[in-house]
Amino acid sequence: MLRYLEIGYNNFIPSYNLFVGIGIAIAMLFLQYQIPFKAMGEAQKHKIHLSLIISIFLGFMGAFIFDAYSQNIELTFDNLNKIGLTFLGGLISGLIVLVFCLKSFKFPILSTLDFMTLPFCISHFFGRLGCFMAGCCFGNPTNSILGVTFPIDSLPFNHFQRLVNVHPTQLYECAFVLCLFLFFLKYKIKNQFYIYILTYSIFRFTLEFIRADNRGSVLNQNVFTPSQIISIFVVFFLGIIFFMKKSYHKQRHSN
């Protein structure tokens, strides 16, 4: 619950940035021990690393731009500190770039994304821990035993203008991603990345109903939050892919 951590004398680092960095570092290390990755040649490994670096960088840019759009903040140098990062916006934009890079390097898209799923879960988990430390993405007030109180001058305190118990929505998401990680670790099932994206989109759509922070709006409506709109599109898109694959396999077997 500390937005900034003191590093040495009078030097501070944002908690969110630190945890995101830790998550990416551990995820990249974990990737080295994935069996499909270990079986690759050095040139292929370098291409995977390059694809991830490009997609992470452009994913952050996508999250930044999407947040500016949804919050109706003009993209100027003076407004940089007012713009946050929307996780789903960054995930989708980064994923699009990653798929483009993998296709350019002639990697099989689905199987490659599958063995990247566990590293994705790791970075996702630490990113949400960073959100909890920073106090962003907080939930509605609650009398539940799960409620937490963020300190004075935190984002929830400034939002409600008082100390109040709120849903730790960041930790709910951490728990969800951790369960997915353990499930994928134990059961070596196919289409892990598909399941990760689909289940997270559904979970995130539901979680948004107990979020209290200002998330802006998109498509000139205030019924759904920006992340809920993205979740709807993701589920719809994945549904189309699923039925297209199913129809393709049926047609192939019938022939």
XYZ file of N, CA, C and O in Angstrom, residues 35-181:
588
model
N 9.452 -26.323 -21.879
C 10.026 -27.378 -22.728
C 10.059 -26.992 -24.212
O 11.099 -27.170 -24.874
N 8.970 -26.446 -24.791
C 9.037 -26.074 -26.218
C 10.100 -25.009 -26.489
O 10.748 -25.033 -27.539
N 10.274 -24.083 -25.525
C 11.269 -23.031 -25.712
C 12.678 -23.614 -25.628
O 13.558 -23.256 -26.419
N 12.911 -24.529 -24.674
C 14.237 -25.137 -24.505
C 14.641 -25.935 -25.737
O 15.833 -26.081 -26.034
N 13.642 -26.463 -26.445
C 13.935 -27.285 -27.628
C 14.299 -26.453 -28.852
O 14.753 -27.000 -29.861
N 14.120 -25.148 -28.777
C 14.404 -24.274 -29.920
C 15.900 -24.023 -30.062
O 16.670 -24.122 -29.111
N 16.277 -23.659 -31.278
C 17.644 -23.229 -31.524
C 17.863 -21.816 -31.010
O 16.907 -21.097 -30.708
N 19.113 -21.404 -30.927
C 19.432 -20.078 -30.390
C 18.821 -18.955 -31.232
O 18.351 -17.958 -30.695
N 18.825 -19.117 -32.541
C 18.270 -18.080 -33.420
C 16.775 -17.920 -33.166
O 16.254 -16.796 -33.119
N 16.071 -19.036 -32.991
C 14.631 -18.976 -32.718
C 14.354 -18.325 -31.369
O 13.405 -17.552 -31.227
N 15.171 -18.662 -30.374
C 15.007 -18.071 -29.044
C 15.177 -16.549 -29.099
O 14.426 -15.808 -28.456
N 16.165 -16.100 -29.858
C 16.387 -14.656 -29.996
C 15.178 -13.982 -30.643
O 14.798 -12.871 -30.257
N 14.574 -14.656 -31.606
C 13.388 -14.093 -32.267
C 12.203 -14.015 -31.305
O 11.431 -13.047 -31.337
N 12.058 -15.023 -30.447
C 10.999 -14.996 -29.438
C 11.226 -13.832 -28.480
O 10.293 -13.061 -28.166
N 12.472 -13.676 -28.013
C 12.792 -12.578 -27.100
C 12.526 -11.227 -27.754
O 11.961 -10.322 -27.123
N 12.936 -11.082 -29.003
C 12.727 -9.818 -29.714
C 11.235 -9.537 -29.866
O 10.786 -8.399 -29.659
N 10.459 -10.572 -30.202
C 9.009 -10.411 -30.354
C 8.375 -9.952 -29.045
O 7.503 -9.071 -29.036
N 8.809 -10.533 -27.930
C 8.258 -10.177 -26.625
C 8.636 -8.755 -26.230
O 7.805 -8.004 -25.712
N 9.882 -8.376 -26.474
C 10.329 -7.024 -26.125
C 9.538 -5.970 -26.898
O 9.062 -4.978 -26.340
N 9.366 -6.206 -28.197
C 8.602 -5.266 -29.034
C 7.150 -5.195 -28.584
O 6.570 -4.114 -28.454
N 6.550 -6.365 -28.323
C 5.135 -6.391 -27.939
C 4.908 -5.783 -26.559
O 3.893 -5.128 -26.328
N 5.854 -5.979 -25.634
C 5.728 -5.371 -24.299
C 5.786 -3.850 -24.400
O 4.962 -3.135 -23.831
N 6.757 -3.362 -25.171
C 6.906 -1.914 -25.322
C 5.678 -1.288 -25.978
O 5.107 -0.319 -25.469
N 5.246 -1.874 -27.091
C 4.089 -1.316 -27.803
C 2.789 -1.586 -27.039
O 1.826 -0.828 -27.159
N 2.774 -2.653 -26.236
C 1.611 -2.915 -25.387
C 1.432 -1.834 -24.343
O 0.313 -1.369 -24.094
N 2.547 -1.410 -23.738
C 2.490 -0.302 -22.781
C 2.033 0.984 -23.464
O 1.242 1.752 -22.902
N 2.507 1.197 -24.672
C 2.090 2.375 -25.425
C 0.588 2.307 -25.725
O -0.126 3.301 -25.600
N 0.111 1.116 -26.084
C -1.310 0.938 -26.361
C -2.159 1.190 -25.134
O -3.221 1.824 -25.207
N -1.701 0.688 -23.970
C -2.429 0.903 -22.717
C -2.472 2.381 -22.371
O -3.499 2.909 -21.915
N -1.379 3.065 -22.613
C -1.259 4.490 -22.333
C -2.216 5.294 -23.213
O -2.971 6.150 -22.733
N -2.213 4.992 -24.506
C -3.067 5.714 -25.460
C -4.539 5.428 -25.190
O -5.381 6.332 -25.226
N -4.872 4.146 -24.899
C -6.268 3.796 -24.642
C -6.776 4.496 -23.388
O -7.928 4.953 -23.347
N -5.944 4.587 -22.361
C -6.365 5.265 -21.133
C -6.587 6.751 -21.385
O -7.541 7.338 -20.862
N -5.723 7.363 -22.183
C -5.905 8.776 -22.528
C -7.216 8.990 -23.269
O -7.950 9.950 -23.008
N -7.528 8.062 -24.177
C -8.784 8.150 -24.939
C -9.999 7.975 -24.024
O -10.939 8.764 -24.064
N -9.977 6.918 -23.189
C -11.138 6.632 -22.338
C -11.336 7.688 -21.254
O -12.462 7.943 -20.815
N -10.240 8.312 -20.825
C -10.332 9.350 -19.802
C -10.505 10.744 -20.412
O -10.586 11.733 -19.675
N -10.508 10.790 -21.755
C -10.652 12.062 -22.475
C -9.565 13.052 -22.066
O -9.816 14.230 -21.797
N -8.325 12.553 -22.038
C -7.170 13.382 -21.695
C -6.336 13.605 -22.956
O -5.997 12.648 -23.662
N -6.023 14.837 -23.230
C -5.238 15.154 -24.416
C -3.813 14.649 -24.245
O -3.210 14.783 -23.177
N -3.296 14.025 -25.307
C -1.939 13.480 -25.242
C -0.908 14.583 -25.436
O -0.445 14.863 -26.541
N -0.555 15.237 -24.342
C 0.483 16.259 -24.346
C 1.491 15.931 -23.254
O 1.210 15.159 -22.331
N 2.650 16.533 -23.343
C 3.705 16.274 -22.363
C 3.262 16.667 -20.954
O 3.583 15.988 -19.973
N 2.505 17.750 -20.830
C 2.057 18.217 -19.520
C 1.050 17.272 -18.871
O 0.878 17.276 -17.648
N 0.380 16.459 -19.691
C -0.659 15.565 -19.166
C -0.171 14.145 -18.908
O -0.963 13.280 -18.526
N 1.123 13.894 -19.101
C 1.636 12.529 -18.985
C 1.375 11.922 -17.616
O 1.057 10.737 -17.495
N 1.510 12.740 -16.550
C 1.320 12.203 -15.197
C -0.144 11.958 -14.854
O -0.454 11.359 -13.829
N -1.059 12.396 -15.719
C -2.496 12.183 -15.472
C -3.007 10.909 -16.133
O -4.116 10.465 -15.869
N -2.192 10.338 -17.015
C -2.625 9.180 -17.795
C -2.093 7.905 -17.161
O -0.908 7.804 -16.840
N -2.975 6.936 -16.974
C -2.582 5.652 -16.403
C -2.402 4.601 -17.487
O -2.201 4.893 -18.662
N -2.473 3.341 -17.059
C -2.323 2.221 -17.980
C -3.515 1.282 -17.812
O -3.789 0.820 -16.718
N -4.227 1.019 -18.891
C -5.353 0.091 -18.861
C -4.844 -1.293 -19.227
O -4.363 -1.500 -20.349
N -4.951 -2.251 -18.288
C -4.342 -3.568 -18.500
C -4.873 -4.258 -19.751
O -4.095 -4.731 -20.586
N -6.192 -4.319 -19.881
C -6.756 -5.012 -21.040
C -6.384 -4.327 -22.355
O -6.113 -4.988 -23.359
N -6.356 -2.994 -22.331
C -5.945 -2.256 -23.527
C -4.518 -2.591 -23.901
O -4.192 -2.786 -25.086
N -3.650 -2.689 -22.888
C -2.254 -3.044 -23.136
C -2.094 -4.484 -23.566
O -1.295 -4.808 -24.458
N -2.884 -5.380 -22.937
C -2.796 -6.802 -23.267
C -3.206 -7.053 -24.714
O -2.510 -7.766 -25.453
N -4.311 -6.454 -25.125
C -4.808 -6.692 -26.480
C -3.881 -6.081 -27.526
O -3.546 -6.722 -28.531
N -3.459 -4.837 -27.295
C -2.562 -4.196 -28.261
C -1.218 -4.921 -28.322
O -0.660 -5.138 -29.408
N -0.703 -5.333 -27.153
C 0.549 -6.085 -27.130
C 0.406 -7.440 -27.797
O 1.323 -7.908 -28.490
N -0.751 -8.079 -27.613
C -0.992 -9.388 -28.217
C -1.055 -9.289 -29.735
O -0.515 -10.158 -30.441
N -1.693 -8.238 -30.236
C -1.765 -8.038 -31.691
C -0.361 -7.900 -32.269
O -0.024 -8.510 -33.296
N 0.471 -7.115 -31.594
C 1.856 -6.928 -32.057
C 2.624 -8.240 -31.974
O 3.383 -8.599 -32.884
N 2.423 -8.980 -30.869
C 3.124 -10.257 -30.689
C 2.745 -11.253 -31.782
O 3.619 -11.934 -32.344
N 1.459 -11.353 -32.096
C 1.007 -12.263 -33.155
C 1.626 -11.865 -34.494
O 2.078 -12.728 -35.260
N 1.672 -10.565 -34.762
C 2.279 -10.073 -36.010
C 3.756 -10.463 -36.069
O 4.249 -10.929 -37.111
N 4.476 -10.278 -34.949
C 5.907 -10.613 -34.912
C 6.120 -12.115 -35.090
O 7.003 -12.540 -35.853
N 5.325 -12.933 -34.376
C 5.473 -14.383 -34.481
C 5.189 -14.861 -35.897
O 5.877 -15.755 -36.416
N 4.178 -14.266 -36.521
C 3.845 -14.646 -37.900
C 4.965 -14.222 -38.847
O 5.294 -14.952 -39.784
N 5.543 -13.052 -38.595
C 6.652 -12.578 -39.441
C 7.858 -13.511 -39.340
O 8.565 -13.740 -40.326
N 8.079 -14.068 -38.140
C 9.191 -14.999 -37.929
C 8.807 -16.450 -38.223
O 9.585 -17.374 -37.973
N 7.560 -16.646 -38.696
C 7.063 -17.957 -39.117
C 6.981 -18.963 -37.973
O 7.268 -20.154 -38.147
N 6.577 -18.486 -36.793
C 6.294 -19.381 -35.678
C 4.830 -19.805 -35.731
O 3.973 -19.018 -36.159
N 4.501 -21.029 -35.290
C 3.088 -21.421 -35.167
C 2.436 -20.609 -34.050
O 2.859 -20.684 -32.891
N 1.425 -19.818 -34.365
C 0.878 -18.833 -33.432
C 0.301 -19.474 -32.168
O 0.731 -19.145 -31.040
N -0.653 -20.391 -32.323
C -1.376 -20.920 -31.167
C -0.470 -21.718 -30.231
O -0.522 -21.548 -29.007
N 0.355 -22.590 -30.779
C 1.235 -23.405 -29.926
C 2.293 -22.549 -29.228
O 2.679 -22.829 -28.088
N 2.743 -21.500 -29.901
C 3.728 -20.605 -29.274
C 3.084 -19.817 -28.143
O 3.672 -19.674 -27.061
N 1.881 -19.299 -28.372
C 1.171 -18.574 -27.314
C 0.858 -19.490 -26.138
O 0.839 -19.047 -24.985
N 0.627 -20.770 -26.418
C 0.309 -21.720 -25.351
C 1.448 -21.827 -24.337
O 1.212 -21.799 -23.129
N 2.695 -21.980 -24.816
C 3.777 -22.121 -23.839
C 4.215 -20.774 -23.251
O 5.032 -20.720 -22.339
N 3.637 -19.683 -23.761
C 3.861 -18.374 -23.149
C 2.813 -18.044 -22.086
O 2.942 -17.041 -21.376
N 1.793 -18.895 -21.953
C 0.683 -18.577 -21.060
C 1.119 -18.477 -19.604
O 0.727 -17.536 -18.894
N 1.907 -19.422 -19.131
C 2.370 -19.379 -17.742
C 3.210 -18.127 -17.463
O 3.003 -17.444 -16.453
N 4.166 -17.778 -18.341
C 4.873 -16.502 -18.131
C 3.944 -15.290 -18.153
O 4.134 -14.345 -17.373
N 2.919 -15.305 -19.019
C 1.934 -14.219 -19.026
C 1.247 -14.114 -17.667
O 1.045 -13.020 -17.142
N 0.862 -15.256 -17.110
C 0.188 -15.268 -15.802
C 1.089 -14.688 -14.715
O 0.622 -13.967 -13.827
N 2.368 -15.001 -14.778
C 3.316 -14.493 -13.779
C 3.399 -12.969 -13.837
O 3.310 -12.282 -12.805
N 3.586 -12.425 -15.028
C 3.695 -10.969 -15.154
C 2.379 -10.293 -14.786
O 2.370 -9.218 -14.170
N 1.257 -10.916 -15.136
C -0.074 -10.404 -14.785
C -0.228 -10.346 -13.268
O -0.688 -9.340 -12.714
N 0.165 -11.415 -12.587
C 0.056 -11.500 -11.129
C 0.837 -10.374 -10.445
O 0.309 -9.652 -9.588
N 2.094 -10.212 -10.832
C 2.924 -9.179 -10.203
C 2.452 -7.781 -10.578
O 2.578 -6.842 -9.777
N 1.920 -7.625 -11.780
C 1.393 -6.322 -12.177
C 0.245 -5.892 -11.283
O 0.163 -4.732 -10.864
N -0.639 -6.843 -10.946
C -1.762 -6.510 -10.065
C -1.309 -6.311 -8.620
O -1.902 -5.515 -7.888
N -0.255 -6.989 -8.198
C 0.318 -6.691 -6.883
C 0.830 -5.254 -6.857
O 0.703 -4.550 -5.847
N 1.413 -4.828 -7.985
C 1.865 -3.449 -8.099
C 0.713 -2.471 -7.992
O 0.832 -1.413 -7.378
N -0.438 -2.838 -8.586
C -1.634 -1.996 -8.472
C -2.071 -1.873 -7.016
O -2.469 -0.800 -6.555
N -2.014 -2.975 -6.289
C -2.409 -2.958 -4.880
C -1.477 -2.064 -4.073
O -1.921 -1.270 -3.224
N -0.186 -2.183 -4.338
C 0.785 -1.346 -3.626
C 0.562 0.127 -3.947
O 0.653 0.991 -3.068
N 0.244 0.414 -5.210
C 0.038 1.805 -5.626
C -1.314 2.340 -5.180
O -1.516 3.552 -5.119
N -2.264 1.431 -4.904
C -3.602 1.858 -4.475
C -4.538 2.157 -5.624
O -5.672 2.591 -5.396
N -4.112 1.909 -6.861
C -5.004 2.156 -8.006
C -5.924 0.956 -8.207
O -5.759 -0.086 -7.570
N -6.902 1.101 -9.096
C -7.819 0.000 -9.445
C -8.563 -0.535 -8.223
O -8.846 -1.734 -8.134
N -8.902 0.336 -7.281
C -9.529 -0.082 -6.027
C -11.027 -0.317 -6.205
O -11.637 0.114 -7.188
N -11.614 -1.008 -5.214
C -13.010 -1.387 -5.301
C -13.944 -0.478 -4.523
O -13.522 0.516 -3.909
N -15.218 -0.848 -4.541
C -16.246 -0.111 -3.804
C -16.095 -0.328 -2.300
O -15.503 -1.319 -1.871
N -16.661 0.578 -1.499
C -16.672 0.364 -0.042
C -17.393 -0.931 0.313
O -18.350 -1.334 -0.353
N -16.922 -1.599 1.362
C -17.517 -2.861 1.775
C -17.343 -3.064 3.276
O -16.377 -2.570 3.869
N -18.294 -3.800 3.865
C -18.187 -4.204 5.274
C -17.695 -5.640 5.394
O -17.647 -6.193 6.491
N -17.329 -6.231 4.279
C -16.844 -7.606 4.257
C -15.513 -7.734 4.994
O -14.737 -6.760 5.079
N -15.240 -8.927 5.510
C -13.959 -9.168 6.175
C -12.802 -9.098 5.183
O -11.637 -8.991 5.579
N -13.132 -9.142 3.898
C -12.094 -9.047 2.867
C -11.682 -7.603 2.603
O -10.680 -7.354 1.927
N -12.448 -6.649 3.119
C -12.166 -5.239 2.856
C -10.839 -4.798 3.445
O -10.383 -5.306 4.475
N -10.200 -3.857 2.787
C -8.940 -3.284 3.265
C -9.072 -1.760 3.310
O -9.868 -1.179 2.567
N -8.293 -1.141 4.160
C -8.287 0.313 4.265
C -6.943 0.843 3.800
O -5.904 0.520 4.389
N -6.946 1.632 2.755
C -5.716 2.232 2.258
C -5.389 3.465 3.097
O -6.289 4.107 3.641
N -4.124 3.819 3.225
C -3.719 4.909 4.131
C -4.109 6.300 3.634
O -4.552 6.480 2.486
N -3.934 7.255 4.504
C -4.180 8.660 4.165
C -3.293 9.069 2.994
O -2.133 8.663 2.896
N -3.856 9.845 2.101
C -3.193 10.354 0.902
C -3.014 9.282 -0.181
O -2.326 9.521 -1.174
N -3.633 8.127 0.015
C -3.642 7.119 -1.049
C -4.722 7.491 -2.064
O -5.547 8.378 -1.820
N -4.747 6.814 -3.188
C -5.761 7.093 -4.203
C -7.179 6.826 -3.704
O -8.076 7.643 -3.947
N -7.443 5.716 -2.987
C -8.797 5.525 -2.447
C -9.184 6.590 -1.431
O -10.331 7.054 -1.404
N -8.220 6.998 -0.584
C -8.503 8.036 0.410
C -8.863 9.342 -0.283
O -9.834 10.019 0.090
N -8.101 9.707 -1.306
C -8.381 10.947 -2.025
C -9.702 10.871 -2.791
O -10.394 11.885 -2.957
N -10.068 9.682 -3.237
C -11.314 9.506 -3.977
C -12.533 9.662 -3.064
O -13.495 10.359 -3.404
N -12.486 9.010 -1.897
C -13.626 9.031 -0.976
C -13.538 10.160 0.056
O -14.493 10.406 0.785
N -12.368 10.832 0.115
C -12.142 11.918 1.066
C -12.247 11.447 2.520
O -12.591 12.206 3.418
N -11.948 10.188 2.739
C -11.947 9.644 4.103
C -11.357 8.239 4.058
O -11.219 7.640 2.992
N -11.013 7.715 5.249
C -10.565 6.338 5.349
C -11.777 5.413 5.276
O -12.745 5.594 6.011
N -11.724 4.444 4.394
C -12.881 3.568 4.203
C -12.407 2.180 3.751
O -11.419 2.054 3.023
N -13.106 1.149 4.225
C -12.828 -0.216 3.782
C -13.337 -0.402 2.354
O -14.483 -0.074 2.059
N -12.482 -0.908 1.487
C -12.875 -1.129 0.094
C -12.528 -2.554 -0.317
O -11.681 -3.216 0.295
N -13.202 -3.023 -1.363
C -12.857 -4.321 -1.936
C -11.439 -4.252 -2.516
O -11.145 -3.369 -3.331
N -10.557 -5.173 -2.125
C -9.214 -5.211 -2.729
C -9.273 -5.904 -4.090
O -8.815 -7.034 -4.263
N -9.865 -5.229 -5.054
C -10.091 -5.842 -6.364
C -8.779 -6.284 -7.029
O -8.766 -7.232 -7.808
N -7.694 -5.598 -6.689
C -6.389 -5.994 -7.237
C -6.013 -7.394 -6.751
O -5.494 -8.215 -7.509
N -6.288 -7.670 -5.452
C -5.953 -8.980 -4.884
C -6.919 -10.064 -5.371
O -6.530 -11.224 -5.510
N -8.173 -9.679 -5.631
C -9.102 -10.643 -6.219
C -8.555 -11.124 -7.561
O -8.618 -12.315 -7.898
N -8.043 -10.172 -8.326
C -7.503 -10.527 -9.633
C -6.234 -11.353 -9.498
O -6.015 -12.304 -10.256
N -5.411 -11.017 -8.514
C -4.208 -11.817 -8.243
C -4.585 -13.263 -7.941
O -3.953 -14.206 -8.438
N -5.611 -13.443 -7.094
C -6.057 -14.788 -6.724
C -6.558 -15.551 -7.946
O -6.265 -16.742 -8.116
N -7.305 -14.864 -8.797
C -7.825 -15.498 -10.007
C -6.691 -15.952 -10.919
O -6.679 -17.096 -11.404
N -5.731 -15.072 -11.158
C -4.614 -15.399 -12.056
C -3.745 -16.498 -11.450
O -3.257 -17.388 -12.159
N -3.568 -16.467 -10.123
C -2.783 -17.509 -9.456
C -3.453 -18.870 -9.613
O -2.779 -19.883 -9.859
N -4.777 -18.919 -9.483
C -5.514 -20.175 -9.677
C -5.349 -20.684 -11.104
O -5.156 -21.897 -11.326
N -5.419 -19.778 -12.065
C -5.201 -20.171 -13.465
C -3.793 -20.729 -13.658
O -3.603 -21.759 -14.316
N -2.823 -20.054 -13.075
C -1.424 -20.481 -13.190
C -1.248 -21.895 -12.638
O -0.638 -22.758 -13.286
